[in-house]
PDB file of C-alpha atoms in Angstrom:
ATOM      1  CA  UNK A 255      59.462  -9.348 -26.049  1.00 64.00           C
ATOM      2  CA  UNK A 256      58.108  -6.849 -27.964  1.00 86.00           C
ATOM      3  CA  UNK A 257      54.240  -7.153 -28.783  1.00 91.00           C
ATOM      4  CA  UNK A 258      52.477  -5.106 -31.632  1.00 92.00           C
ATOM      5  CA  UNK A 259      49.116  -4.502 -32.328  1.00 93.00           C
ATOM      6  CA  UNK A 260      48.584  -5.033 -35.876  1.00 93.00           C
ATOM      7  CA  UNK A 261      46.984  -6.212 -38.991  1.00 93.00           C
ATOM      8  CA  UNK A 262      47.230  -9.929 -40.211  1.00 92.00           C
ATOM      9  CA  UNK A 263      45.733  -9.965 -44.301  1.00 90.00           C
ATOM     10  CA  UNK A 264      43.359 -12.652 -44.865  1.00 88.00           C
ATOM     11  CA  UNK A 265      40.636 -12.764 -47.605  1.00 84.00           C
ATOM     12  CA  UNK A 266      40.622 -13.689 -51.584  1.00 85.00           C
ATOM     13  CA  UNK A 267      43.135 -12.415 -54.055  1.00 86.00           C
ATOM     14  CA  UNK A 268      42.295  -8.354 -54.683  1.00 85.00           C
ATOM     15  CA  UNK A 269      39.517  -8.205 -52.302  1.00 90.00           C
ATOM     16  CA  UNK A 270      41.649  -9.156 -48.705  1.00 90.00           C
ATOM     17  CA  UNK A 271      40.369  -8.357 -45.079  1.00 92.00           C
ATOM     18  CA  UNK A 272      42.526  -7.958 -42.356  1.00 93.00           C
ATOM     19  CA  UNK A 273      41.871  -9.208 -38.016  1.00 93.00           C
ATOM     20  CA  UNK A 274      43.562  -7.170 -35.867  1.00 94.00           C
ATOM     21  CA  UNK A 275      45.705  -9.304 -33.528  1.00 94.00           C
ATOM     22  CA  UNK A 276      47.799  -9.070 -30.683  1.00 94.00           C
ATOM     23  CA  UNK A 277      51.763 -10.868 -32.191  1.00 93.00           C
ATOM     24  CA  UNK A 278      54.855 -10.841 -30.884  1.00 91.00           C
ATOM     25  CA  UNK A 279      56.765  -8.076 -33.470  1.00 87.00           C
ATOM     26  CA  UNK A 280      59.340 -10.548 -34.854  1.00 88.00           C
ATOM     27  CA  UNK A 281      56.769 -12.947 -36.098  1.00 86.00           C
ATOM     28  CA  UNK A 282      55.094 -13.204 -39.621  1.00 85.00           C
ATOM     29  CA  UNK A 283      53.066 -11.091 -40.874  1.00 80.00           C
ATOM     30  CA  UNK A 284      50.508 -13.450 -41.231  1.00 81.00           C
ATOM     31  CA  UNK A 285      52.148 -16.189 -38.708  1.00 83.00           C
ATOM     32  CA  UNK A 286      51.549 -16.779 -35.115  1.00 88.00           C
ATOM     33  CA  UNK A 287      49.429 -14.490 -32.928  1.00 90.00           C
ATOM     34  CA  UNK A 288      48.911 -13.938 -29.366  1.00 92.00           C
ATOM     35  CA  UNK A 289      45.024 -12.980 -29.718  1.00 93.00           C
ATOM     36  CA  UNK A 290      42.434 -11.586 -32.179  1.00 93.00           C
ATOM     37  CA  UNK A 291      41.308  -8.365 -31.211  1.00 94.00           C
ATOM     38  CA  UNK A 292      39.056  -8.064 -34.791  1.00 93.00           C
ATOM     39  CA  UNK A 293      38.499  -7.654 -37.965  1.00 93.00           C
ATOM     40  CA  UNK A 294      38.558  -4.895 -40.207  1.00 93.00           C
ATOM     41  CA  UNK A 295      36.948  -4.613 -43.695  1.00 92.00           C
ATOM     42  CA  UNK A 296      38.189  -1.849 -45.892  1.00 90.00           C
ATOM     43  CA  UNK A 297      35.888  -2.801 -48.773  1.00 88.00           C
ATOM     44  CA  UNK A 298      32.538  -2.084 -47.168  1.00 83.00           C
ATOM     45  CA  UNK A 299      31.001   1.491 -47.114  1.00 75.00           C
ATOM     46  CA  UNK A 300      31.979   2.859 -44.699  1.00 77.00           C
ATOM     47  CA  UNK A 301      34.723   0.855 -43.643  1.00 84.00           C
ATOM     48  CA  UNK A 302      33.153  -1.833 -41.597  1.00 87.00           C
ATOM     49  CA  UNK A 303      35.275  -2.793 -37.766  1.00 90.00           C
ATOM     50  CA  UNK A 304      34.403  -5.408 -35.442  1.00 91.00           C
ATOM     51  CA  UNK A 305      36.647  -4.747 -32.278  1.00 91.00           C
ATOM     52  CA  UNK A 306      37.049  -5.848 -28.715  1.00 92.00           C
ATOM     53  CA  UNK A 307      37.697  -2.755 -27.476  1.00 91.00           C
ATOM     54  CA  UNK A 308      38.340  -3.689 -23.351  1.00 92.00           C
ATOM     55  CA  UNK A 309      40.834  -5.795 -24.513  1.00 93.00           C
ATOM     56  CA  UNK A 310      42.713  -3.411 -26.743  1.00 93.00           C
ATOM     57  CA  UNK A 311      42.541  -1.178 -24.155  1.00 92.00           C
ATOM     58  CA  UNK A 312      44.030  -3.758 -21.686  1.00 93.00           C
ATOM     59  CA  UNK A 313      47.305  -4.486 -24.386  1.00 93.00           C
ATOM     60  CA  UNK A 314      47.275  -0.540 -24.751  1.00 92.00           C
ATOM     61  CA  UNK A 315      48.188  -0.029 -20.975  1.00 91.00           C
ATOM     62  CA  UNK A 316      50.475  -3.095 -20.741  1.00 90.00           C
ATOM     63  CA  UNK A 317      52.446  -1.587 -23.859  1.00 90.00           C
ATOM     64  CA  UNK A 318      51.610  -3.247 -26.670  1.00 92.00           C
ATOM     65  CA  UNK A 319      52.475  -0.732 -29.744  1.00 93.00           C
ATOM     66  CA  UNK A 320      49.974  -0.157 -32.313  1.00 93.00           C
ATOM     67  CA  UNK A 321      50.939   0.566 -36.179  1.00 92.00           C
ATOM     68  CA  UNK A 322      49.982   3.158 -37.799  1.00 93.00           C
ATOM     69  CA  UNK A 323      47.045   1.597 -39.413  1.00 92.00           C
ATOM     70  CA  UNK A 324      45.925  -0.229 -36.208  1.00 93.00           C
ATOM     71  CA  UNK A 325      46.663   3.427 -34.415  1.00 93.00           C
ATOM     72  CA  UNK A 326      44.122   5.122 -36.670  1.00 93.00           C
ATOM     73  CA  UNK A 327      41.413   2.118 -36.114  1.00 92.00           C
ATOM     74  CA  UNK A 328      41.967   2.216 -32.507  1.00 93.00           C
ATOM     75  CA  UNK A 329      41.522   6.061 -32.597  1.00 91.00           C
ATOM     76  CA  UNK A 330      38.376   5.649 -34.925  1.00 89.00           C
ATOM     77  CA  UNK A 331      36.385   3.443 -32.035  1.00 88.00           C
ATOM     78  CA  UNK A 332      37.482   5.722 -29.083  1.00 90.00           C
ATOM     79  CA  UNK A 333      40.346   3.015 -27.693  1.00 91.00           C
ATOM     80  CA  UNK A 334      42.812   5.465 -27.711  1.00 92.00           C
ATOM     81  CA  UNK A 335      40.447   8.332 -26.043  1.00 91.00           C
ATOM     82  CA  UNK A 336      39.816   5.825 -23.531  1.00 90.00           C
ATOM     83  CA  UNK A 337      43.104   5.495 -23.121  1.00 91.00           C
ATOM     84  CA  UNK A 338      44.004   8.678 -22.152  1.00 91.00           C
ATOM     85  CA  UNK A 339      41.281   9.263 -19.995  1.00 90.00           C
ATOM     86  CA  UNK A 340      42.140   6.579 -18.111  1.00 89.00           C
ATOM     87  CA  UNK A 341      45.708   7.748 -17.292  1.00 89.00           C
ATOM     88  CA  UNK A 342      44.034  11.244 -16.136  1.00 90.00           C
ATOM     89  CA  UNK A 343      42.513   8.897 -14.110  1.00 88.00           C
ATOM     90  CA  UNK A 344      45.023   7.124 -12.886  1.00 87.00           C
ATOM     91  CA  UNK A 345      47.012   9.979 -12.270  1.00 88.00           C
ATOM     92  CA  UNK A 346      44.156  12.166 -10.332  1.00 87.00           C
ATOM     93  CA  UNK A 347      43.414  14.447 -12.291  1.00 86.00           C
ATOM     94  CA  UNK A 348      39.911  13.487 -13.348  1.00 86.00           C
ATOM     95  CA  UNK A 349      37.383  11.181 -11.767  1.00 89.00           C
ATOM     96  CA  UNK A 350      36.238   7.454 -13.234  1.00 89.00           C
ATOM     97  CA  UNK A 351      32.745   9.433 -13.591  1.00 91.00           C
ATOM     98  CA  UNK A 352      33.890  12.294 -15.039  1.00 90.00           C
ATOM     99  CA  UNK A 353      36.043  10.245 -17.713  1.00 89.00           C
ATOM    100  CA  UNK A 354      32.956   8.198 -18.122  1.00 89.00           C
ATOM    101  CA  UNK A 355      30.754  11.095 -18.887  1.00 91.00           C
ATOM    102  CA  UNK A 356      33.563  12.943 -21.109  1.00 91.00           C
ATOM    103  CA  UNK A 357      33.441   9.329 -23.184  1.00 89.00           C
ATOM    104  CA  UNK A 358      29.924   9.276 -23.561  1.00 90.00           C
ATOM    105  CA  UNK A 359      29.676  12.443 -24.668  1.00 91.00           C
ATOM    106  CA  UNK A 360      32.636  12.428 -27.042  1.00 90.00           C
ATOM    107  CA  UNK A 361      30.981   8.657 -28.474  1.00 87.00           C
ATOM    108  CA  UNK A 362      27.576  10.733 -29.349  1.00 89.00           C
ATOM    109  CA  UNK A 363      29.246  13.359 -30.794  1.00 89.00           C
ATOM    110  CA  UNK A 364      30.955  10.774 -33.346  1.00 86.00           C
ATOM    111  CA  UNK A 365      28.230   8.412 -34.097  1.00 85.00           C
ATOM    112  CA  UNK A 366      26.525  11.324 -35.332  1.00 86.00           C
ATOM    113  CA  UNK A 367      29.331  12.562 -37.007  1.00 86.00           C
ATOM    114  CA  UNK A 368      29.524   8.808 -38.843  1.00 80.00           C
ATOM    115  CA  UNK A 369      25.929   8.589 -39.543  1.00 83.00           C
ATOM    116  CA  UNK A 370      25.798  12.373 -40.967  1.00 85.00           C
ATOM    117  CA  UNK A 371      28.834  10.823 -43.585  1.00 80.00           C
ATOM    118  CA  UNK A 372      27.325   7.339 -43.565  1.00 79.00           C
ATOM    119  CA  UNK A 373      23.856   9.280 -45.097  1.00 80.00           C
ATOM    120  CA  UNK A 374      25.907  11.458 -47.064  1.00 80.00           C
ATOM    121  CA  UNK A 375      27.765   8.961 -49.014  1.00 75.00           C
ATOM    122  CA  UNK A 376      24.074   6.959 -49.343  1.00 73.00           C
ATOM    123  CA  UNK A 377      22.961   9.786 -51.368  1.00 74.00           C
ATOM    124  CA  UNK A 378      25.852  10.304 -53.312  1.00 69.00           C
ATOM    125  CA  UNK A 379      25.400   7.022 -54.501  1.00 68.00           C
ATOM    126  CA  UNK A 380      21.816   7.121 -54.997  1.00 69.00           C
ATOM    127  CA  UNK A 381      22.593  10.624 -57.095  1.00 71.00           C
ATOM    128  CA  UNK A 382      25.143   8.522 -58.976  1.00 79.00           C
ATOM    129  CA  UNK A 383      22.916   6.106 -59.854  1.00 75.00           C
ATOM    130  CA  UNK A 384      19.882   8.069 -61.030  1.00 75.00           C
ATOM    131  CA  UNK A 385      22.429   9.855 -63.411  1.00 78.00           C
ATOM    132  CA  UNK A 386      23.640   6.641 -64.166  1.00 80.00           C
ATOM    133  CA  UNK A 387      20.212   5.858 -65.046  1.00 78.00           C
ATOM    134  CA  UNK A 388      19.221   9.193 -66.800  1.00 79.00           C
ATOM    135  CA  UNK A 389      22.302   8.877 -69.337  1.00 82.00           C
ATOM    136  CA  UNK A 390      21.506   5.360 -70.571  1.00 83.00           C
ATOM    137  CA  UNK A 391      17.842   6.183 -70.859  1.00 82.00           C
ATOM    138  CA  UNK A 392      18.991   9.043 -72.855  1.00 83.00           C
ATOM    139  CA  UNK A 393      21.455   7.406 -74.776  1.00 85.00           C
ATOM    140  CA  UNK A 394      18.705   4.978 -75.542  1.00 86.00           C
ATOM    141  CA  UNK A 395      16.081   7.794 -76.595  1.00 84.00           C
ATOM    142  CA  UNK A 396      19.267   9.161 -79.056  1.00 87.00           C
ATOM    143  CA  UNK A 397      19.351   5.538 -80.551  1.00 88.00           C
ATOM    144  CA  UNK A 398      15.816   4.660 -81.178  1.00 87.00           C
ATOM    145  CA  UNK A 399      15.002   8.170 -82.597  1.00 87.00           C
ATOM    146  CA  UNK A 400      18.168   8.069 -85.283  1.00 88.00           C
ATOM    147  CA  UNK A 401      16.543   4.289 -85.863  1.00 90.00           C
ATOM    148  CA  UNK A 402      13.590   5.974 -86.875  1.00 88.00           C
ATOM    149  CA  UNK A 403      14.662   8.748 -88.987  1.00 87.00           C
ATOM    150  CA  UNK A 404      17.581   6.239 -91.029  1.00 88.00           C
ATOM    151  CA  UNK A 405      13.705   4.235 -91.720  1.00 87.00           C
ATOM    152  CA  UNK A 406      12.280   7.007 -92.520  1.00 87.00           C
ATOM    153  CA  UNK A 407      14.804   8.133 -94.980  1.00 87.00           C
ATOM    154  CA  UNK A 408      14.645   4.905 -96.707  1.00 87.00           C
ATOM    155  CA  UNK A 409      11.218   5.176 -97.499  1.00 88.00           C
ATOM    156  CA  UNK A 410      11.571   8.705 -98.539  1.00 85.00           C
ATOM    157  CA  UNK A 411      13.794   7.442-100.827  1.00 85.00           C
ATOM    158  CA  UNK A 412      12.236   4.655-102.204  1.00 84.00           C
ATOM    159  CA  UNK A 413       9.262   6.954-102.729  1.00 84.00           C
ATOM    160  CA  UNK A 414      11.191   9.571-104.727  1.00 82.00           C
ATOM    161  CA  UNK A 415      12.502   6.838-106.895  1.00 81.00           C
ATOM    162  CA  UNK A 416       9.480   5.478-107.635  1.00 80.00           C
ATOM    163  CA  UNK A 417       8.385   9.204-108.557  1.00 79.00           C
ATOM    164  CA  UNK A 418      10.824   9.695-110.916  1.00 78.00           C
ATOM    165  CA  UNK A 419      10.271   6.319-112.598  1.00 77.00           C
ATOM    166  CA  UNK A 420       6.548   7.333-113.278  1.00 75.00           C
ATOM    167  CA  UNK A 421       7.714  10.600-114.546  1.00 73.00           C
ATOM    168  CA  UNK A 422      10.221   9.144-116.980  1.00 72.00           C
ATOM    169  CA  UNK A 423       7.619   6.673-118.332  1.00 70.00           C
ATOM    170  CA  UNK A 424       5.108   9.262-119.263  1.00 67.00           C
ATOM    171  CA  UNK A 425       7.819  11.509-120.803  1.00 65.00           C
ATOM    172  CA  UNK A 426       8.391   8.972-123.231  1.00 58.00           C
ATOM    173  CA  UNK A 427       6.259   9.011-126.888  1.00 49.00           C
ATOM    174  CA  UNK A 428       5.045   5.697-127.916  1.00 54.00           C
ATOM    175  CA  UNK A 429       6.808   4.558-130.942  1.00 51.00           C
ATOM    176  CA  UNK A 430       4.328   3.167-133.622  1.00 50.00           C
ATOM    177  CA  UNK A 431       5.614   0.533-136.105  1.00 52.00           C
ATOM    178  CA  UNK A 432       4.569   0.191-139.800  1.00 51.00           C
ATOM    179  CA  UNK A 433       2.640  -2.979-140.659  1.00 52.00           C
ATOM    180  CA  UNK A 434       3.536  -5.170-143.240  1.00 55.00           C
ATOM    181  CA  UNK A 435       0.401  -4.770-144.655  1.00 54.00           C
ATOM    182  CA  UNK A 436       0.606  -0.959-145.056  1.00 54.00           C
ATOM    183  CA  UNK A 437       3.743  -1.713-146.699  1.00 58.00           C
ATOM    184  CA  UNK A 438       2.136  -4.025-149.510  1.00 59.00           C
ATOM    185  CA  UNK A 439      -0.468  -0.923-150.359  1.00 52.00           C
ATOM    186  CA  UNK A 440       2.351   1.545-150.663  1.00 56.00           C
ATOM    187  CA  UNK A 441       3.516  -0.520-153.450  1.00 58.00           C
ATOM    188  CA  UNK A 442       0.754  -1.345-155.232  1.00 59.00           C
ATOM    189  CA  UNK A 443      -0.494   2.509-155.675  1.00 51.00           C
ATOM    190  CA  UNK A 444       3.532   3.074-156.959  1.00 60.00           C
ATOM    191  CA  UNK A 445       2.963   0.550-159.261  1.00 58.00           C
ATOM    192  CA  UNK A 446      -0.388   1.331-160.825  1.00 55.00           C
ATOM    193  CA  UNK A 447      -0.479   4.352-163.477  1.00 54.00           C
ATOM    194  CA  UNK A 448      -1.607   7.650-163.201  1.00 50.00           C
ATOM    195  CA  UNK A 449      -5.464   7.481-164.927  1.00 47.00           C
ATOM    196  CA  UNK A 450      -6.197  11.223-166.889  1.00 47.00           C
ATOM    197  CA  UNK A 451     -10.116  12.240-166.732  1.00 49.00           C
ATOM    198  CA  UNK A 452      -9.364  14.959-169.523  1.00 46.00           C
ATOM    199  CA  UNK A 453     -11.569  14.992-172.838  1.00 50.00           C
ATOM    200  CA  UNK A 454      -8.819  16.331-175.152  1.00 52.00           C
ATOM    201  CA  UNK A 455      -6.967  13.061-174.308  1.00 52.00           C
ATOM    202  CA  UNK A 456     -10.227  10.829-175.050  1.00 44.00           C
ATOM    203  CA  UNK A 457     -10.407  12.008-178.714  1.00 52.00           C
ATOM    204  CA  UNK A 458      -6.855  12.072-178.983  1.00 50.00           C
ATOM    205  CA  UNK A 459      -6.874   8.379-178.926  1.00 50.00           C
ATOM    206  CA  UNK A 460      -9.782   7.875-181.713  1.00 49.00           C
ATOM    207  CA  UNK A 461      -8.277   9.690-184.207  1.00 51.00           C
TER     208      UNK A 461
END
C-alpha cells in the first residue's frame, strides 16, 4: 500500500492544529493512521513543531512519501538532511562521523539562523506595540486638550455676554415719571390770575 506522511487537522473552528501522522494514502484525511509522528502549530510565533524525528527518518527510508507541507516541516527540523546524509552513507561516500559532524554543524548554523528571526520578529512586535502605545496616548493628549479649549470657549463666551449686558444697561438713561402731585400744582398756577404790582393800575381802580 501506499503510505504518506501527512497532516491530519485537529483543533477548534478557525484556530485548527494539525499531528503529523504516518496513514495509509487512501484513507481520510482525518481517519485512520498508522502512527503520530507530531504536531504542528501554525498559530504560534514562530511556528511551533513537536517531531519524532528518528522515526520520520525511519518511514523516510522505507518510502513513505511526504506532502508538500509535511516535506517543508521535515526539511525545517533537518529530517530530510539527515536523510541524505545517510544514503552518502550508505552508499560510501561519506563516513557515519563525517555525516554526524556535517549535521551538527549544519543544526548550529540553523538554530542560530531561527533565533536571529525568532529575536527579530520579538522586536518587531515590541516596536509595534510601543507605536501602538504612542498613537493612543497621543490621540488621547489631542482629545483632552480640544476638551479644554471647547471649556474654555464657553466661558469666554459667557464672559463676553455678560460684558455686553453691563454695557447695554449703563447706555440706557433713566426715564423719570411725573408725579401726580406735580400735576395738581401745574393746574392750580393755570388757574390762578396774573396779579399786576403797577401804580397806574392802583388809582385806576379808585377813580
Amino acid at each position: 500500500m501506499a503510505v504518506k506522511i501527512r497532516l491530519a487537522r485537529k483543533g477548534r473552528n478557525k484556530m485548527p492544529i494539525y499531528d503529523i501522522v504516518v496513514a495509509d494514502a487512501r484513507a481520510p484525511r482525518d481517519g485512520k493512521f498508522i502512527e503520530k509522528l507530531g504536531q504542528y502549530n501554525p498559530h504560534a510565533t514562530p511556528a511551533a513543531i513537536s517531531l519524532k524525528e528518528d522515526r520520520a527518518l525511519y518511514w523516510l527510508q522505507v518510502g513513505a512519501q511526504p506532502t508538500d507541507t509535511t516535506r517543508k516541516i521535515l526539511s525545517v527540523n533537518g529530517v530530510m538532511f539527515k536523510k541524505h546524509l545517510q544514503i552518502g552513507v550508505d552508499k560510501g561516500a561519506v563516513t557515519q562521523e563525517q555525516a554526524d559532524a556535517r549535521y551538527q554543524t549544519w543544526l548550529k548554523e540553523k538554530e542560530e539562523a531561527r533565533n536571529l528571526k525568532i529575536s527579530k520578529l520579538s522586536s518587531a512586535k515590541d516596536a509595534i506595540k510601543v507605536a501602538a502605545m504612542a498613537a493612543e496616548t497621543k490621540k488621547k493628549e489631542e482629545k483632552e486638550a480640544a476638551i479644554k479649549k471647547a471649556e474654555a470657549d464657553l466661558i469666554a463666551a459667557a464672559n463676553a455676554a455678560a460684558a455686553a449686558a453691563v454695557v447695554e444697561e449703563e447706555e440706557v438713561a433713566p426715564v423719570v415719571e411725573e408725579s401726580p402731585a406735580s400735576e395738581e400744582v401745574a393746574a392750580i398756577v393755570e388757574e390762578t390770575p396774573a396779579v399786576s404790582d403797577s401804580s397806574e393800575e392802583v388809582e385806576a381802580s379808585k377813580e
